[in-house]
mmCIF file of C-alpha atoms and ligand atoms in Angstrom:
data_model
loop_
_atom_site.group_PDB
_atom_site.id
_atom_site.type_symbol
_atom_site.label_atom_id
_atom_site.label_comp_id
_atom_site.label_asym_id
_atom_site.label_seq_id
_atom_site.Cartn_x
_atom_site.Cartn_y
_atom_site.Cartn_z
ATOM 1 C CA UNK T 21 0.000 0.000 0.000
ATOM 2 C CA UNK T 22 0.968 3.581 -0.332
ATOM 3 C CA UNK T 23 2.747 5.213 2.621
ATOM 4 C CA UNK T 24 -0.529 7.745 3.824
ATOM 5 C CA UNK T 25 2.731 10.105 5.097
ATOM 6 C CA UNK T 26 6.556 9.826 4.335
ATOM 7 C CA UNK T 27 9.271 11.827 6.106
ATOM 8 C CA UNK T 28 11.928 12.841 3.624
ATOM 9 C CA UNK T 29 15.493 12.489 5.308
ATOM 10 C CA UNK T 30 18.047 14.845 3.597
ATOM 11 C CA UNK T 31 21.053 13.159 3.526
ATOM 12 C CA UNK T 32 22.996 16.837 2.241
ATOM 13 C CA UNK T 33 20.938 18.887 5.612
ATOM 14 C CA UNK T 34 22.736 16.000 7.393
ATOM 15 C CA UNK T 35 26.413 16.096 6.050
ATOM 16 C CA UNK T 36 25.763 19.826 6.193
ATOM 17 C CA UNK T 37 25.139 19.850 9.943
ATOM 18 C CA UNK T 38 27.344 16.774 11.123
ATOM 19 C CA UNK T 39 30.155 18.975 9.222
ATOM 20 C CA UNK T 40 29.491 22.683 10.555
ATOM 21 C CA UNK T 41 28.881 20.683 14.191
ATOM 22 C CA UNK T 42 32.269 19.382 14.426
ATOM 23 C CA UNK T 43 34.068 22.321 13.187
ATOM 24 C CA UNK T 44 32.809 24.048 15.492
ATOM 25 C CA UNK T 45 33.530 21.770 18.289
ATOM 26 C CA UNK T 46 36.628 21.338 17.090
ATOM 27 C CA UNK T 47 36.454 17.096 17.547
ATOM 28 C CA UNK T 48 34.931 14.023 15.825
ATOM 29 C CA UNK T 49 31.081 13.411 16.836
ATOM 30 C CA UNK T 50 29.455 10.825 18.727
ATOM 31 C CA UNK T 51 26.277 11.465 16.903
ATOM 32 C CA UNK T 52 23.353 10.353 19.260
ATOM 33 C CA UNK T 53 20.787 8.349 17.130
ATOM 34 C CA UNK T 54 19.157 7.499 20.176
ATOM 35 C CA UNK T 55 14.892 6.844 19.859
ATOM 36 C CA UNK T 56 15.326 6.202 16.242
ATOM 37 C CA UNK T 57 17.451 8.530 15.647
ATOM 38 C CA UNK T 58 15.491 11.577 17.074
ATOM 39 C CA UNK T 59 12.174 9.994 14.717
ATOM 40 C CA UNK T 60 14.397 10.522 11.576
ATOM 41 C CA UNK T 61 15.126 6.183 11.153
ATOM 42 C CA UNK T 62 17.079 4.331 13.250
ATOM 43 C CA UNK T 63 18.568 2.626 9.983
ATOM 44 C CA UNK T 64 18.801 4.690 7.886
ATOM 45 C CA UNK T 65 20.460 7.765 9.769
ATOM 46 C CA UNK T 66 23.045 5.292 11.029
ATOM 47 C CA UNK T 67 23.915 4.367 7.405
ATOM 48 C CA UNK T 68 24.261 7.868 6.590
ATOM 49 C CA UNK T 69 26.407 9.419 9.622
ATOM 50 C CA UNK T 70 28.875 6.479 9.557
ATOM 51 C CA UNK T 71 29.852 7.481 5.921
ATOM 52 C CA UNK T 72 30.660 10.747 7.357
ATOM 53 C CA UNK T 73 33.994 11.248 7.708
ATOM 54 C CA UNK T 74 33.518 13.902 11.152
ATOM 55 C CA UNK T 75 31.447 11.448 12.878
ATOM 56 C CA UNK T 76 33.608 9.242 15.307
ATOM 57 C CA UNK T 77 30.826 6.757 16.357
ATOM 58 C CA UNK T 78 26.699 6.705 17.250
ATOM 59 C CA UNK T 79 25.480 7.191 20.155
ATOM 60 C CA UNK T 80 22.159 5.153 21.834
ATOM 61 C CA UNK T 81 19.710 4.867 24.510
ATOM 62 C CA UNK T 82 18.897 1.499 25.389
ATOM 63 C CA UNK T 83 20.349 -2.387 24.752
ATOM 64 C CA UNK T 84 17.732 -2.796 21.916
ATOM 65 C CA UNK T 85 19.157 0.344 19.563
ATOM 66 C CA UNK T 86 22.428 -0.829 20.426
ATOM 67 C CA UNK T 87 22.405 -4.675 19.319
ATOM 68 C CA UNK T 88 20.152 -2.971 16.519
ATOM 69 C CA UNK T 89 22.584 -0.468 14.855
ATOM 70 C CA UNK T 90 25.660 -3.162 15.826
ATOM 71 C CA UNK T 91 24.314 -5.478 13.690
ATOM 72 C CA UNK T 92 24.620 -3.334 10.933
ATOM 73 C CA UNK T 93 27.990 -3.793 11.056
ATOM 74 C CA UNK T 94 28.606 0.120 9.785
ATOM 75 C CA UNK T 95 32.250 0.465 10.453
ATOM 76 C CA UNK T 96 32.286 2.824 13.598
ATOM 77 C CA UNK T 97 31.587 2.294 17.194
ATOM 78 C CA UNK T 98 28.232 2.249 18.945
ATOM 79 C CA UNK T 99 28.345 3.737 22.405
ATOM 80 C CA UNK T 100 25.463 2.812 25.225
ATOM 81 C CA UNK T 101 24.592 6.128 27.361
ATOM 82 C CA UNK T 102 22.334 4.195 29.680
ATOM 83 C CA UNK T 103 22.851 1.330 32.168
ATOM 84 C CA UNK T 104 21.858 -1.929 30.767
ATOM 85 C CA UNK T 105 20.662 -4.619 33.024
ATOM 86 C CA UNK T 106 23.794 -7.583 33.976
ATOM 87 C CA UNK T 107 22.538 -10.183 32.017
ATOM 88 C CA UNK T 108 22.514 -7.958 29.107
ATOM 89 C CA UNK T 109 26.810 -7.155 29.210
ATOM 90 C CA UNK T 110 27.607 -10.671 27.298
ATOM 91 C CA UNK T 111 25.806 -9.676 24.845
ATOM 92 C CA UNK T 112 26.554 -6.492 24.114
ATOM 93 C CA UNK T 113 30.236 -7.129 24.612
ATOM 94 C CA UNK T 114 30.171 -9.762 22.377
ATOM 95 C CA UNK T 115 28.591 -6.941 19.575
ATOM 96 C CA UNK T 116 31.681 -4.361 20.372
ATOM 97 C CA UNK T 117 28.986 -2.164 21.980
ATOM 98 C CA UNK T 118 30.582 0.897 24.390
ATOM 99 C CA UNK T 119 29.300 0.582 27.823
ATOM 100 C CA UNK T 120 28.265 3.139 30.074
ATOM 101 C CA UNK T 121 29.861 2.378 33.547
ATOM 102 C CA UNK T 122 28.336 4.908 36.749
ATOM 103 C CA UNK T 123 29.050 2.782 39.889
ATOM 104 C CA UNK T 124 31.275 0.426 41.274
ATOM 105 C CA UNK T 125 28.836 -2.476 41.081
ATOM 106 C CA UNK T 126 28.471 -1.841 37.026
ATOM 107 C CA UNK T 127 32.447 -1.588 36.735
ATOM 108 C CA UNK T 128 32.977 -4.507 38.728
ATOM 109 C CA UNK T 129 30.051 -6.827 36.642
ATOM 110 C CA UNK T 130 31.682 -6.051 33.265
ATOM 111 C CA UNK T 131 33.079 -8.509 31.167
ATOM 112 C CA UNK T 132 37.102 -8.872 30.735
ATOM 113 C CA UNK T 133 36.612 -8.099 27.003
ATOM 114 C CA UNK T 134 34.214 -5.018 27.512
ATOM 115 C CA UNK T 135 35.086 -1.178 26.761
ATOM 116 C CA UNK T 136 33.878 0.875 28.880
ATOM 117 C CA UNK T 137 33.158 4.805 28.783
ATOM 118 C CA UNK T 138 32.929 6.206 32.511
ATOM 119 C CA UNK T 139 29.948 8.350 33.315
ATOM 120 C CA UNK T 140 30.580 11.085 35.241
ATOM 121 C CA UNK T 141 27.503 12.891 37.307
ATOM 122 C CA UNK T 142 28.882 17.022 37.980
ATOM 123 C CA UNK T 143 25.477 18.183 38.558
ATOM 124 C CA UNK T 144 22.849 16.812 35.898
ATOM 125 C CA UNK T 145 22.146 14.253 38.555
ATOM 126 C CA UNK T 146 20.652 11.869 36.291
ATOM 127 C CA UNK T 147 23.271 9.114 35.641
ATOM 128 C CA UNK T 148 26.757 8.524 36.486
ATOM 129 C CA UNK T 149 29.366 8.837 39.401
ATOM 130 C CA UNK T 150 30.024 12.202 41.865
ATOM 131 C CA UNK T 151 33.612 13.279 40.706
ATOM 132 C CA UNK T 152 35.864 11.369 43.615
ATOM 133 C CA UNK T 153 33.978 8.258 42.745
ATOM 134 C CA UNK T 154 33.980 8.291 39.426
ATOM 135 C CA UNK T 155 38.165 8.744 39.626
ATOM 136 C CA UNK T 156 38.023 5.274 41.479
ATOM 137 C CA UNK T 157 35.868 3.643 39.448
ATOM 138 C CA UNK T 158 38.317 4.936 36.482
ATOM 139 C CA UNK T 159 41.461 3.812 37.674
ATOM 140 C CA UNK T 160 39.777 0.195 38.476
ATOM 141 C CA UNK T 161 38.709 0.275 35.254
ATOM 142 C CA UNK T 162 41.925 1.351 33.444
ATOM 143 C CA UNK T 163 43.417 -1.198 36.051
ATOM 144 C CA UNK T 164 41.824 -3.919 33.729
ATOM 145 C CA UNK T 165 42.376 -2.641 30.854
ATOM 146 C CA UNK T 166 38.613 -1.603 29.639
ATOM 147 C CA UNK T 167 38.427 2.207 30.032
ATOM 148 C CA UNK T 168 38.183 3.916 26.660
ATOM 149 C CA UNK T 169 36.187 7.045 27.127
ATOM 150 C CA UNK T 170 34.739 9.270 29.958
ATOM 151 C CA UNK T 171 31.441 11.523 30.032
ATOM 152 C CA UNK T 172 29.685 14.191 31.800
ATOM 153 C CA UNK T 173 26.256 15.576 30.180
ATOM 154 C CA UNK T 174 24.909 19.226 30.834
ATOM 155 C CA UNK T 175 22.069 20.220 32.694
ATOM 156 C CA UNK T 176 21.421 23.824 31.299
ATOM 157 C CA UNK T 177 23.476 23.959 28.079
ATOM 158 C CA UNK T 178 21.021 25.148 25.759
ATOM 159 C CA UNK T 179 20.240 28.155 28.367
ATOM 160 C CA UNK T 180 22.186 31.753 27.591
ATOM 161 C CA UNK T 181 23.485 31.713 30.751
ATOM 162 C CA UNK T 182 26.367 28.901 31.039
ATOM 163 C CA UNK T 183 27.508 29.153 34.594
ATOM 164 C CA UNK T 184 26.222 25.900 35.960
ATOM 165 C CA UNK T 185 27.566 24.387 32.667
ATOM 166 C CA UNK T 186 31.141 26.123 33.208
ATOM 167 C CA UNK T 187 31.011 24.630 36.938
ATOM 168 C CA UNK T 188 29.815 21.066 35.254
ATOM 169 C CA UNK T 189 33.317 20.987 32.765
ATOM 170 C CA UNK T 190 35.813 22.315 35.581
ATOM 171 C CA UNK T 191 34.139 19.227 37.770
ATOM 172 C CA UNK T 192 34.600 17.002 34.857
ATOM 173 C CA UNK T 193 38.115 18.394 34.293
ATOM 174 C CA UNK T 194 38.643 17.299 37.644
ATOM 175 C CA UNK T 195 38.011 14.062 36.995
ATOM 176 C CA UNK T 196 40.409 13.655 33.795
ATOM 177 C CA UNK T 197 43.140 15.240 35.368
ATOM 178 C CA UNK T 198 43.791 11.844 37.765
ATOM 179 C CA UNK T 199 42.855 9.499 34.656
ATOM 180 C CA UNK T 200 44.754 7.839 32.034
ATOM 181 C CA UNK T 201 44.127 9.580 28.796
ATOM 182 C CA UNK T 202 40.957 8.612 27.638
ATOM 183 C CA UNK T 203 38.385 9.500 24.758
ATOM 184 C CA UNK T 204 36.492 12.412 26.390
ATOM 185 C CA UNK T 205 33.412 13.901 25.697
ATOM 186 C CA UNK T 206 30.612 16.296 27.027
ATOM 187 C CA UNK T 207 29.163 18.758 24.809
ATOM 188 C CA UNK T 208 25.345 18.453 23.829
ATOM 189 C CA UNK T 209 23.914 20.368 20.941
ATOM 190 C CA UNK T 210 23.587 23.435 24.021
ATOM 191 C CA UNK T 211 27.399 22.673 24.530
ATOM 192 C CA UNK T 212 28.767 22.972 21.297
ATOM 193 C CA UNK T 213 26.968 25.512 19.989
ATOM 194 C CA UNK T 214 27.646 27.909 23.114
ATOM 195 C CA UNK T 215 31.352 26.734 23.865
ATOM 196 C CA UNK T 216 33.075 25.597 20.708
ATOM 197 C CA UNK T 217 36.411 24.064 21.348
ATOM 198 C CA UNK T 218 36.466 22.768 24.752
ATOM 199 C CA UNK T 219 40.100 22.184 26.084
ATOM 200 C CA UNK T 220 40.892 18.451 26.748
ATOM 201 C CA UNK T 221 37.854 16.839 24.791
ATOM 202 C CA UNK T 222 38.109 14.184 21.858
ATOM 203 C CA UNK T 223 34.222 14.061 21.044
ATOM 204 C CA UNK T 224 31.351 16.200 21.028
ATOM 205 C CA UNK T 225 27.567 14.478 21.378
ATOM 206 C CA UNK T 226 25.097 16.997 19.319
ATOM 207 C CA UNK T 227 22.061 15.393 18.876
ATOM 208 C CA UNK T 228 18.996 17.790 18.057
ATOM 209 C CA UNK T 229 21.235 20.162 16.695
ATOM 210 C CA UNK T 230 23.049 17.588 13.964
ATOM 211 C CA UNK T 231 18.968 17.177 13.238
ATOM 212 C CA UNK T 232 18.754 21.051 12.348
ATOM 213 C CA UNK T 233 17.632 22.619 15.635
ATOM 214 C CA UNK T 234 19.414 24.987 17.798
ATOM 215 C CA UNK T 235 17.836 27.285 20.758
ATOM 216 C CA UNK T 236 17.102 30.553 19.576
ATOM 217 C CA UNK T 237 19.552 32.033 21.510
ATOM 218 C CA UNK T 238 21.457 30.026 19.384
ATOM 219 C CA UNK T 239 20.294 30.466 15.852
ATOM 220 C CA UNK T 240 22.769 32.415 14.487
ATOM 221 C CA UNK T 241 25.704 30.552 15.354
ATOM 222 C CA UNK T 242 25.555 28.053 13.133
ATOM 223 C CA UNK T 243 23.659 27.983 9.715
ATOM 224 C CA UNK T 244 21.957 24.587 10.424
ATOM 225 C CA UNK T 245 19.299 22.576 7.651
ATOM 226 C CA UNK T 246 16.232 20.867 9.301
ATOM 227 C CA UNK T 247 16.917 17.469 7.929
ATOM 228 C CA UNK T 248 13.324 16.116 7.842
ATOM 229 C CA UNK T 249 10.273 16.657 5.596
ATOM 230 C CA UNK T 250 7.212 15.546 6.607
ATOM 231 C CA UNK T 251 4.131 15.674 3.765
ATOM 232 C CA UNK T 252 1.304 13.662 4.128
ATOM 233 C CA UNK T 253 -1.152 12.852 1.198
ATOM 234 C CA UNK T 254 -5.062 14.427 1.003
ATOM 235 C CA UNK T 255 -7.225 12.029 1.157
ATOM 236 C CA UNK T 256 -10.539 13.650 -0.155
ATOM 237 C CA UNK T 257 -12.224 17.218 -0.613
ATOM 238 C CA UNK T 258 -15.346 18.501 0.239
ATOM 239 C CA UNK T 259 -17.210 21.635 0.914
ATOM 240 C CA UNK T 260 -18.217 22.567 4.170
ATOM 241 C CA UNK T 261 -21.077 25.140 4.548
ATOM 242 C CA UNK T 262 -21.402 28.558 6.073
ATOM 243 C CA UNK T 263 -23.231 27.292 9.628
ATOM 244 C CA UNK T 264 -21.408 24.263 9.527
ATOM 245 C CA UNK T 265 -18.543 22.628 12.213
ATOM 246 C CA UNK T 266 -16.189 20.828 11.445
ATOM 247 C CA UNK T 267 -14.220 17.622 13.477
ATOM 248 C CA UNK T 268 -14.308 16.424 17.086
ATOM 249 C CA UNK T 269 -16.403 19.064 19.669
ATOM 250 C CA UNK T 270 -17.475 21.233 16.231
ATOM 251 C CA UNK T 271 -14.969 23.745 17.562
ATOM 252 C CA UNK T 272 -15.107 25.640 14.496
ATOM 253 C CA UNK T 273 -17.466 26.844 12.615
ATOM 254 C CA UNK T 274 -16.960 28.002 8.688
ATOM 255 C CA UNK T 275 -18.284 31.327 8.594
ATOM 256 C CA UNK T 276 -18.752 31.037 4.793
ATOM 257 C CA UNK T 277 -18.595 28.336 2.214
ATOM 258 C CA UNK T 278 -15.136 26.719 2.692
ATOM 259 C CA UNK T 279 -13.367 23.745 0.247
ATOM 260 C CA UNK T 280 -11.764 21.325 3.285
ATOM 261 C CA UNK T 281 -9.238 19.215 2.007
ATOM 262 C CA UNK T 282 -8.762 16.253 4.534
ATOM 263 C CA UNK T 283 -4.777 14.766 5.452
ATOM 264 C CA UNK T 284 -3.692 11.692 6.035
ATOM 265 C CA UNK T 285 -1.729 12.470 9.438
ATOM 266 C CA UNK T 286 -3.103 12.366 12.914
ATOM 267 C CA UNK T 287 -2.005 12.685 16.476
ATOM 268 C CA UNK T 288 -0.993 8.688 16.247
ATOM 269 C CA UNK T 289 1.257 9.353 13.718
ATOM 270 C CA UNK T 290 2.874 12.110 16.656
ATOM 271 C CA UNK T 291 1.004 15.662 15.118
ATOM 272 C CA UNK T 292 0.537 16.866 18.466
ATOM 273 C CA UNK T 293 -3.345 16.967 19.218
ATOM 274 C CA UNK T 294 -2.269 20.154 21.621
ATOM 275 C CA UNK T 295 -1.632 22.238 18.163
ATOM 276 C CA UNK T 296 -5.354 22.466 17.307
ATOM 277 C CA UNK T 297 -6.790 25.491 16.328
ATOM 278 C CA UNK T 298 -3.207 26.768 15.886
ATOM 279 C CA UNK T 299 -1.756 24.555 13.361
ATOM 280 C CA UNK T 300 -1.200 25.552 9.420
ATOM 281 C CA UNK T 301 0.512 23.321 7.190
ATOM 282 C CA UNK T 302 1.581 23.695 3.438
ATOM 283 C CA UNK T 303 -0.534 22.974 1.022
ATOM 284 C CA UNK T 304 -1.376 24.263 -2.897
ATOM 285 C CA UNK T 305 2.182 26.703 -2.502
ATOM 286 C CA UNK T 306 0.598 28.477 0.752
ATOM 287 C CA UNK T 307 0.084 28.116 4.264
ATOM 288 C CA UNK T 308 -3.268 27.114 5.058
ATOM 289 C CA UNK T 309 -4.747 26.477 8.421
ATOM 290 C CA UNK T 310 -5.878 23.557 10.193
ATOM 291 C CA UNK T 311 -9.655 23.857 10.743
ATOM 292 C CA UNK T 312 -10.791 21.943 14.052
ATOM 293 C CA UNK T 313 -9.812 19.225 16.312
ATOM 294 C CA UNK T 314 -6.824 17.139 14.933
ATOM 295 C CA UNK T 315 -7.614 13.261 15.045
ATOM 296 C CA UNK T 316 -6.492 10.287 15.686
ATOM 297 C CA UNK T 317 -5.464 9.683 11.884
ATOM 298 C CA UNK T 318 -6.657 12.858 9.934
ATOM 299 C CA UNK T 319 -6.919 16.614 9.953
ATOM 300 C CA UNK T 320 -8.940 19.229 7.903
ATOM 301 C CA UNK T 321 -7.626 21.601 6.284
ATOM 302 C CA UNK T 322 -9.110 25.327 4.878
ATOM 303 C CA UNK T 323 -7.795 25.267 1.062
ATOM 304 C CA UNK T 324 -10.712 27.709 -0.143
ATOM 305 C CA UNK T 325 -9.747 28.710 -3.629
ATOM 306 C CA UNK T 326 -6.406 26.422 -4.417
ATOM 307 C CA UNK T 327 -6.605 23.507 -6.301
ATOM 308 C CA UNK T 328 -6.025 20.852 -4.725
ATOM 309 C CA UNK T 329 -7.156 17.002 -5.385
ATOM 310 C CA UNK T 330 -7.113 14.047 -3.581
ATOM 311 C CA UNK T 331 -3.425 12.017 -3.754
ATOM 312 C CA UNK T 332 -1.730 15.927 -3.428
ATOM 313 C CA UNK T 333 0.677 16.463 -0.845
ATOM 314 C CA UNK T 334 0.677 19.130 2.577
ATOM 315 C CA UNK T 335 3.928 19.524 4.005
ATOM 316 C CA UNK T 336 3.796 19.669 7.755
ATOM 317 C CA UNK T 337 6.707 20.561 8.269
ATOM 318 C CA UNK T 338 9.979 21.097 6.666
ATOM 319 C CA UNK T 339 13.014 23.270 5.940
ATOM 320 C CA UNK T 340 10.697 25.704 4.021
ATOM 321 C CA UNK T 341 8.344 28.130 5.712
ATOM 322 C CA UNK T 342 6.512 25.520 8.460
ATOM 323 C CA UNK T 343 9.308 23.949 11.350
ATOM 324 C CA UNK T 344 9.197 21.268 13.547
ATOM 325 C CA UNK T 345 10.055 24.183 15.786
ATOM 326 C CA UNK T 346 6.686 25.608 14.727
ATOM 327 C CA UNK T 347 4.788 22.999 15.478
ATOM 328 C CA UNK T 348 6.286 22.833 18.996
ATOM 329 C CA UNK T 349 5.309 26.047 19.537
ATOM 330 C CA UNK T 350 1.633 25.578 18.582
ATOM 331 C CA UNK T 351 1.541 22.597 20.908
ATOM 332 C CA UNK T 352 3.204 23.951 23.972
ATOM 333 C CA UNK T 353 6.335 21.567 23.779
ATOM 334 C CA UNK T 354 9.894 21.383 22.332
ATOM 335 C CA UNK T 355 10.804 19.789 18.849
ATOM 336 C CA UNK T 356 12.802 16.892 20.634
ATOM 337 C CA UNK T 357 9.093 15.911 21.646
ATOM 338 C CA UNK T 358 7.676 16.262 18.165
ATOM 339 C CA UNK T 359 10.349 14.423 16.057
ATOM 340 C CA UNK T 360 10.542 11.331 18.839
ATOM 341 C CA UNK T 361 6.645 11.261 18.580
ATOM 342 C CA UNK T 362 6.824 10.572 14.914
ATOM 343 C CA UNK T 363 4.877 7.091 14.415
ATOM 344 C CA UNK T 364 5.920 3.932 13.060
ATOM 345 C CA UNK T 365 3.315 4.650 9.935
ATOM 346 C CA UNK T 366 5.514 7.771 8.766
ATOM 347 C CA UNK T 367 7.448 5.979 6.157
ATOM 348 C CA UNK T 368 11.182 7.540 6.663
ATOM 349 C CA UNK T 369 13.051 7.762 2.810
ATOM 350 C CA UNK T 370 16.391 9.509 2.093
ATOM 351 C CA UNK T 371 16.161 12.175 -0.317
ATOM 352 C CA UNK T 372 18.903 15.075 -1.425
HETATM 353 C C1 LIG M 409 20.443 12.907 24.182
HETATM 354 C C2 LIG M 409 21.813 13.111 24.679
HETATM 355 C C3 LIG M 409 22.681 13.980 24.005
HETATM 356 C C4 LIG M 409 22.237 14.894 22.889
HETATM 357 O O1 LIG M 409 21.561 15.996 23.425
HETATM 358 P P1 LIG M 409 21.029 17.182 22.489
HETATM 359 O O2 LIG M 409 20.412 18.126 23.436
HETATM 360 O O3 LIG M 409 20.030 16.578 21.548
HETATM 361 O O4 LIG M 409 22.205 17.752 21.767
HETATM 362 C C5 LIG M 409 23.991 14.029 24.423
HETATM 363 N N1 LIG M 409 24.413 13.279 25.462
HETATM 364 C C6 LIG M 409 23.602 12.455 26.160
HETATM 365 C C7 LIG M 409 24.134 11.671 27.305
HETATM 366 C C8 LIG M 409 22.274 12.360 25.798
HETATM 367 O O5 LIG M 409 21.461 11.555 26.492
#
């Protein structure tokens, strides 16, 4: 069957971004593909940022993306940022798969052929080891010969001001000073695009960013592409009549004769259901609005006066004059929510 919606991946946005990033940074990436790849394809970003020369190795969440983008076999390492559960370590050993390691316990249940990045907690408090630890848990690890890299992650990076993340990399720096030299690495997207060069660090982590989003703050630091297109197709269209409501609740009303064209893209496909009655998408070479409650599977749209037929395509978002950042602002939330939202029936294709 035809794909109702398809999310165009632009593999030259991408090599655009991955490049600027790491210029900037000054370092190879460890480009986080983490929750399929920020909704842009698991797969098929992982295919594309290993034949990048800048990116060092890819980045993931849990066991599952990790054994998943191993068995690829793409060339570069994959790196685990969260703790997986002891009877997963074989396993993922046996794949070549970095480890995260933020306690004793973890260090001490590895594997004697296991690598091993140390996690270091200086104030994120999510994950990872206080400072004094972590330089213990480092030198047992380096003891046995399985400590390749070590990590902090900022709290507050993508925020103008950058004390708490200045305090985070002198804690960090802290750290490195009593290890054996080691890959290091702590710049988000927030980090990078704020600090640049970072003394002492072999890899920078940029994950919405390499995707084509920076804080506003932030905008004009880099010239970064949006690397996803999302068009859906229009499924029929009808007139709706001066009086009449239109969708869930009737919460609007066409105050004269109006030609609704209705999309194949819903709130299970990720369109956040919060962006109703604020929501325009691009349709017939204009922006057109969004007319009612946004289902489950379809939305109406106003396209009084364009042509427009059934099996045409709206772009809901884009590089063009509609953003993902758009559509997070219409729905009260940030684009890392919308593009992770994106459902399974999005079909994801690589395009220019
Ligand atoms: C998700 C994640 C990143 C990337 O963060 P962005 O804000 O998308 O740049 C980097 N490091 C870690 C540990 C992460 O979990």
């Amino acid at each position: 069957m035809l794909a109702r919606a398809v999310a165009h991946i632009s593999e030259s946005a991408l090599n655009h971004n991955l490049s600027a990033l790491s210029g900037c940074a000054g370092v190879p990436l460890l480009l986080p593909i983490k929750a399929e790849a920020y909704g842009h394809g698991l797969q098929l970003v992982a295919g594309l940022a290993a034949a990048h020369p800048e990116v060092w190795g890819l980045a993931v969440a849990t066991p599952a993306e990790a054994q998943a983008v191993a068995r690829l076999s793409l060339g570069k390492p994959v790196v685990l940022l969260t703790p997986p559960a002891p009877e997963e370590l074989t396993a993922l050993a046996d794949l070549g798969v970095r480890l995260p390691v933020g306690t004793l316990a973890e260090a001490e249940a590895l594997p004697a052929h296991a690598v091993a990045h140390l996690k270091v907690d200086t104030g994120m408090n999510r994950l990872g080891a206080r400072p004094g630890e972590a330089v213990h848990i480092g030198q047992r690890l380096a003891e046995r010969g399985l400590l390749e890299g070590a990590y902090t992650h900022f709290a507050s990076a993508d925020e103008p001001d950058l004390s708490f993340s200045q305090e985070q990399f002198r804690k960090f720096q802290g750290v490195l000073a009593h290890l054996p030299p080691v890959l290091a690495h702590a710049a988000n997207g927030g980090g990078v695009l704020s600090f640049g060069r970072l003394p002492g660090m072999s890899l920078a982590r940029p994950g919405l960013a390499s995707y084509g989003f920076a804080p506003e703050h932030l905008r004009s630091v880099l010239a970064l592409r949006p690397v996803m297109t999302l068009r859906a197709r229009v499924n029929q269209v009808h007139t709706v009549y001066a009086g009449e409501s239109v969708s869930y609740g009737g919460l609007w009303t066409a105050p004269r004769d109006t030609q609704a064209a209705v999309i194949g893209v819903g709130y299970a496909d990720g369109y956040p259901r919060n962006a109703t009655l604020k929501a325009s998408v691009l349709i017939g070479g204009e922006r057109r609005r969004v007319l009612g409650r946004i289902c489950m599977d379809q939305m109406m749209v106003d396209v009084t006066g364009l042509n427009v037929q059934p099996g045409d395509w709206a772009e809901l978002w884009g590089n063009g004059k509609i953003t993902v950042s758009n559509v997070a602002e219409w729905s009260g939330t940030i684009e890392y929510e919308v593009l992770t939202g994106l459902g399974v029936r999005a079909e994801r294709v690589k395009s220019e």
